[in-house]
Short mmCIF file of C-alpha atoms and ligand atoms in Angstrom, two decimals:
data_model
loop_
_atom_site.label_atom_id
_atom_site.label_comp_id
_atom_site.label_asym_id
_atom_site.label_seq_id
_atom_site.Cartn_x
_atom_site.Cartn_y
_atom_site.Cartn_z
CA MET A 29 129.97 213.91 17.49
CA SER A 30 127.03 211.81 18.27
CA ASN A 31 127.04 208.84 16.46
CA ARG A 32 123.47 209.76 15.57
CA ALA A 33 122.46 209.06 11.62
CA LYS A 34 122.07 212.48 9.89
CA ARG A 35 121.66 211.09 6.29
CA ILE A 36 119.70 207.96 6.07
CA PHE A 37 118.69 206.72 3.01
CA VAL A 38 115.43 204.56 3.45
CA LEU A 39 113.88 201.66 0.91
CA THR A 40 110.87 200.67 1.97
CA GLY A 41 108.67 197.50 0.30
CA ALA A 42 105.08 196.54 0.62
CA GLY A 43 105.41 195.35 3.70
CA VAL A 44 105.04 199.23 4.97
CA SER A 45 101.57 199.08 3.71
CA ALA A 46 100.28 195.87 4.27
CA GLU A 47 98.62 197.02 7.62
CA SER A 48 97.33 199.39 5.12
CA GLY A 49 95.22 196.60 3.43
CA LEU A 50 97.38 196.64 0.86
CA GLY A 51 98.57 193.01 -0.15
CA THR A 52 102.30 191.90 -0.35
CA PHE A 53 103.91 189.82 -3.61
CA ARG A 54 106.12 186.95 -1.90
CA ASP A 55 103.60 186.42 0.85
CA ARG A 56 101.62 183.29 1.76
CA ASP A 57 98.32 184.82 0.15
CA GLY A 58 100.25 187.63 -1.43
CA LEU A 59 99.37 188.73 -5.29
CA TRP A 60 102.03 187.29 -6.51
CA ALA A 61 100.57 183.83 -5.14
CA ARG A 62 96.94 184.29 -6.40
CA TYR A 63 98.04 186.09 -9.88
CA ASP A 64 100.70 184.59 -12.61
CA PRO A 65 102.99 188.25 -12.93
CA MET A 66 104.02 187.71 -15.94
CA LYS A 67 100.21 187.51 -17.66
CA LEU A 68 100.14 190.74 -16.21
CA ALA A 69 102.64 192.89 -15.09
CA THR A 70 104.85 192.82 -18.20
CA PRO A 71 105.02 194.40 -20.82
CA ALA A 72 104.17 191.34 -23.55
CA ALA A 73 101.51 190.98 -21.12
CA PHE A 74 100.06 194.57 -22.08
CA ALA A 75 100.35 194.25 -25.74
CA ARG A 76 98.77 190.71 -25.74
CA THR A 77 96.00 191.28 -22.62
CA PRO A 78 95.66 195.01 -22.01
CA ARG A 79 92.23 194.72 -20.62
CA GLU A 80 92.74 192.28 -18.14
CA VAL A 81 96.52 193.90 -16.85
CA HIS A 82 93.80 196.97 -16.61
CA ALA A 83 91.66 195.46 -15.01
CA PHE A 84 94.15 194.26 -12.12
CA TYR A 85 95.78 197.84 -11.70
CA ASN A 86 92.13 199.28 -11.59
CA ALA A 87 91.54 196.50 -8.99
CA ARG A 88 94.57 197.33 -6.99
CA ARG A 89 93.88 201.48 -7.84
CA ALA A 90 90.64 201.64 -5.89
CA ALA A 91 91.71 199.70 -3.02
CA LEU A 92 94.05 201.87 -2.76
CA LEU A 93 91.64 205.15 -3.04
CA ARG A 94 90.12 203.53 0.40
CA ALA A 95 93.23 202.72 1.75
CA GLU A 96 94.60 204.47 4.58
CA PRO A 97 98.30 205.61 5.96
CA ASN A 98 99.94 203.29 8.93
CA ALA A 99 101.86 204.12 12.08
CA ALA A 100 104.77 203.23 10.07
CA HIS A 101 104.41 205.72 6.83
CA GLN A 102 103.62 208.33 9.83
CA ALA A 103 106.95 207.13 11.80
CA LEU A 104 108.69 207.67 8.44
CA ALA A 105 107.35 211.35 7.97
CA ARG A 106 108.01 212.56 11.14
CA LEU A 107 111.72 211.37 10.76
CA GLU A 108 112.06 213.29 7.69
CA ALA A 109 111.06 216.54 9.62
CA GLY A 110 112.95 215.87 12.37
CA LEU A 111 115.99 214.82 10.35
CA ALA A 112 115.62 218.45 8.15
CA ASP A 113 115.92 220.38 11.72
CA ARG A 114 119.34 218.44 13.17
CA GLY A 115 120.50 219.46 9.00
CA GLY A 116 120.18 216.33 8.47
CA GLU A 117 118.66 214.21 5.06
CA LEU A 118 115.89 211.21 5.13
CA PHE A 119 116.26 209.84 1.32
CA LEU A 120 113.19 207.46 1.20
CA CYS A 121 112.77 205.16 -2.05
CA THR A 122 110.14 203.01 -2.12
CA GLN A 123 109.39 200.29 -4.44
CA ASN A 124 105.52 200.08 -3.41
CA ILE A 125 103.76 202.48 -6.08
CA ASP A 126 100.96 203.03 -3.43
CA ASP A 127 100.78 207.43 -2.13
CA LEU A 128 100.59 206.17 1.22
CA HIS A 129 104.25 207.78 2.20
CA GLU A 130 102.68 210.77 0.24
CA ARG A 131 99.21 210.71 2.14
CA ALA A 132 101.16 210.51 5.76
CA GLY A 133 103.31 213.81 4.34
CA SER A 134 106.65 212.43 3.59
CA ARG A 135 108.18 215.19 1.27
CA GLN A 136 110.80 213.33 -0.86
CA ILE A 137 109.91 210.45 -1.74
CA VAL A 138 111.27 208.16 -5.14
CA HIS A 139 108.88 205.86 -6.71
CA MET A 140 111.58 203.81 -8.18
CA HIS A 141 109.12 201.10 -9.53
CA GLY A 142 106.64 204.00 -10.54
CA GLU A 143 103.36 205.34 -9.49
CA LEU A 144 99.46 203.14 -9.61
CA LEU A 145 97.91 206.40 -9.52
CA LYS A 146 99.42 207.84 -12.39
CA ALA A 147 98.46 207.05 -16.46
CA ARG A 148 101.85 206.85 -19.24
CA CYS A 149 100.98 207.37 -22.77
CA THR A 150 102.84 205.32 -24.77
CA ALA A 151 102.41 207.80 -27.50
CA CYS A 152 104.00 210.98 -26.13
CA LYS A 153 105.32 209.46 -23.36
CA THR A 154 103.09 212.37 -20.87
CA VAL A 155 102.68 210.54 -17.92
CA ASN A 156 99.11 212.44 -16.07
CA VAL A 157 97.60 211.84 -12.46
CA TRP A 158 94.59 209.11 -12.86
CA ARG A 159 92.79 208.27 -9.76
CA ASP A 160 90.10 206.09 -11.64
CA ASP A 161 89.97 203.22 -13.76
CA LEU A 162 92.17 203.20 -17.11
CA ASN A 163 90.72 201.88 -20.07
CA VAL A 164 91.87 201.09 -23.53
CA THR A 165 88.84 203.33 -24.52
CA ASP A 166 90.91 206.54 -22.52
CA SER A 167 91.89 209.44 -24.40
CA CYS A 168 95.27 210.80 -23.38
CA PRO A 169 94.57 214.42 -22.67
CA ALA A 170 98.27 215.78 -23.52
CA CYS A 171 97.81 214.05 -27.35
CA GLN A 172 94.05 212.98 -27.20
CA ARG A 173 95.17 209.71 -28.80
CA THR A 174 93.01 206.39 -27.53
CA GLY A 175 94.03 203.75 -26.60
CA THR A 176 98.14 204.83 -25.69
CA LEU A 177 97.75 204.64 -22.03
CA ARG A 178 99.32 202.06 -19.39
CA PRO A 179 100.03 202.54 -15.90
CA HIS A 180 102.87 204.43 -14.58
CA VAL A 181 104.21 201.41 -13.38
CA VAL A 182 107.54 199.64 -13.54
CA TRP A 183 106.56 195.59 -15.71
CA PHE A 184 109.22 193.02 -15.22
CA GLY A 185 111.36 193.51 -18.14
CA GLU A 186 111.78 197.25 -17.47
CA THR A 187 114.34 199.27 -15.96
CA PRO A 188 113.49 201.68 -13.02
CA PHE A 189 113.08 204.70 -12.64
CA HIS A 190 115.79 207.09 -10.78
CA LEU A 191 118.44 204.32 -10.74
CA LYS A 192 121.25 207.99 -10.63
CA ALA A 193 119.74 209.66 -8.42
CA ILE A 194 119.52 206.97 -6.41
CA ASN A 195 122.41 205.62 -6.08
CA ALA A 196 123.72 209.08 -6.00
CA ALA A 197 121.62 209.62 -2.87
CA LEU A 198 122.88 205.52 -1.14
CA LEU A 199 126.49 207.01 -1.57
CA GLY A 200 125.52 210.49 0.08
CA SER A 201 124.41 208.34 3.29
CA ASP A 202 125.26 207.30 7.13
CA LEU A 203 122.61 204.83 6.86
CA PHE A 204 120.44 202.55 5.02
CA VAL A 205 117.34 200.98 6.61
CA ALA A 206 115.11 198.64 4.37
CA ILE A 207 111.83 198.20 5.67
CA GLY A 208 109.16 195.87 4.04
CA THR A 209 111.21 194.00 1.64
CA SER A 210 111.67 191.08 0.95
CA GLY A 211 114.82 191.39 -0.79
CA ALA A 212 114.16 189.40 -3.93
CA VAL A 213 114.08 191.57 -7.14
CA TYR A 214 116.77 194.05 -8.17
CA PRO A 215 118.44 196.48 -7.98
CA ALA A 216 116.55 197.39 -5.54
CA ALA A 217 118.01 194.54 -4.05
CA GLY A 218 121.61 194.79 -4.35
CA LEU A 219 121.39 197.80 -2.81
CA VAL A 220 122.20 196.82 0.73
CA GLU A 221 125.22 195.39 -0.57
CA ASP A 222 126.24 199.15 -2.28
CA ALA A 223 126.04 200.17 1.28
CA ASN A 224 128.27 197.83 2.77
CA ARG A 225 131.02 198.13 -0.21
CA ALA A 226 130.59 201.71 0.52
CA GLY A 227 130.51 200.80 4.49
CA ILE A 228 127.76 202.59 5.03
CA ARG A 229 126.06 200.78 8.29
CA THR A 230 122.85 198.80 7.31
CA CYS A 231 120.26 197.87 8.95
CA GLU A 232 116.79 195.60 7.63
CA ILE A 233 113.44 196.81 9.69
CA ASN A 234 111.20 193.87 8.58
CA LEU A 235 108.25 191.39 10.15
CA GLU A 236 111.15 188.34 9.31
CA PRO A 237 114.23 187.59 8.16
CA SER A 238 114.51 188.66 4.04
CA ALA A 239 116.21 187.18 1.63
CA ASN A 240 119.50 188.51 1.96
CA ALA A 241 119.17 189.51 6.10
CA HIS A 242 122.31 188.60 5.68
CA SER A 243 123.67 191.67 4.43
CA PHE A 244 122.57 194.07 7.12
CA ASP A 245 124.56 195.11 9.54
CA GLU A 246 121.51 194.98 12.47
CA ALA A 247 117.88 193.86 12.54
CA ARG A 248 114.60 195.19 14.17
CA TYR A 249 111.55 192.31 13.47
CA GLY A 250 107.77 192.89 13.63
CA PRO A 251 105.30 194.25 12.08
CA ALA A 252 105.91 197.69 10.55
CA SER A 253 103.43 199.35 12.68
CA GLU A 254 105.12 199.02 15.34
CA ALA A 255 108.86 198.58 14.48
CA VAL A 256 109.36 201.48 11.89
CA PRO A 257 107.80 204.04 14.75
CA ASN A 258 110.23 202.33 17.37
CA TRP A 259 112.85 202.65 15.62
CA VAL A 260 112.03 206.35 14.48
CA ALA A 261 111.93 207.41 18.10
CA ALA A 262 115.62 205.64 18.69
CA VAL A 263 117.39 207.07 15.62
N1 APR B 11 105.47 194.42 8.37
C1 APR B 11 106.64 194.55 8.33
N2 APR B 11 106.90 193.64 6.92
C2 APR B 11 106.06 193.26 6.48
C3 APR B 11 104.96 192.98 6.94
C4 APR B 11 104.38 193.92 8.06
N3 APR B 11 103.64 194.03 8.34
N4 APR B 11 104.03 191.90 6.36
C5 APR B 11 104.97 191.34 5.64
N5 APR B 11 105.95 191.89 5.14
C6 APR B 11 107.47 191.65 4.87
C7 APR B 11 107.08 190.05 4.65
O1 APR B 11 107.99 189.27 5.44
C8 APR B 11 108.65 190.18 2.69
O2 APR B 11 109.72 190.03 3.50
O3 APR B 11 107.39 192.72 3.33
C9 APR B 11 108.32 191.79 2.41
C10 APR B 11 107.14 191.63 1.19
O4 APR B 11 107.97 191.15 0.48
P1 APR B 11 107.12 191.42 -1.29
O5 APR B 11 105.84 190.87 -1.64
O6 APR B 11 107.92 190.44 -1.89
O7 APR B 11 107.25 193.21 -1.95
P2 APR B 11 108.41 194.14 -2.30
O8 APR B 11 109.73 193.07 -1.98
O9 APR B 11 108.15 195.08 -2.13
O10 APR B 11 108.79 193.44 -3.72
C11 APR B 11 109.75 193.95 -4.42
O11 APR B 11 108.30 192.95 -6.95
O12 APR B 11 106.71 192.24 -7.70
C12 APR B 11 107.81 193.29 -7.27
O13 APR B 11 107.60 196.07 -7.74
C13 APR B 11 107.36 195.04 -7.42
O14 APR B 11 107.94 196.24 -6.16
C14 APR B 11 107.64 195.17 -6.10
C15 APR B 11 108.98 194.78 -6.20
#
């Protein structure tokens, strides 16, 4: 029986979209080096200054619509199809709020930090696809209330989405791979320890060693657009 992994859990972070031109957060020129997350990515910030928060996400949404998936996104879409062909499965859990995995052809994706191209109504809780600017003057397509829409993204202090499904998929996998993430934000950063405790092989693919690089069995370093296709070709 080859020891080729059949059920792979991949966790991606901003590094997988860096070469598509979307900023990372904690690199030197990252978003949190230029903006204060406590003023733009918390529920209190949105309550206090909704127009500033909307402007921040409107700029990122416009940048996303101009961006394209890169070779790393495309390689992960190929891996999902290849694993399915051999009776395996790829569980793609992303911290990213962009839709580049979708546009590259990945099908089973879990956005644990939400999605930039969706808006949620704080009154009726409906989630709508939203590709334009979002402002306090907009009305909810479902309940028609005005001023109740927010980006459908997870802010600091809020609970990430789909944690039960993520944990079940992790424990059912035989390989955990973290790609393009600094290992700075929990619970995503704790998944590698959960994998280690469950005896699941772990691999990090990143531009440079992450904060929890020591927790991984194996590591491949380099730009995601090269390191991910090379890894997919070998796995
Ligand atoms: N190829 C591969 N990795 C890269 C590249 C690249 N071209 N460029 C940067 N990286 C790596 C960096 O070395 C870093 O380890 O990607 C990682 C990006 O880390 P962060 O900027 O912290 O992004 P991420 O880990 O996704 O942040 C997690 O923090 O602010 C929250 O909600 C936000 O989802 C985000 C979470």
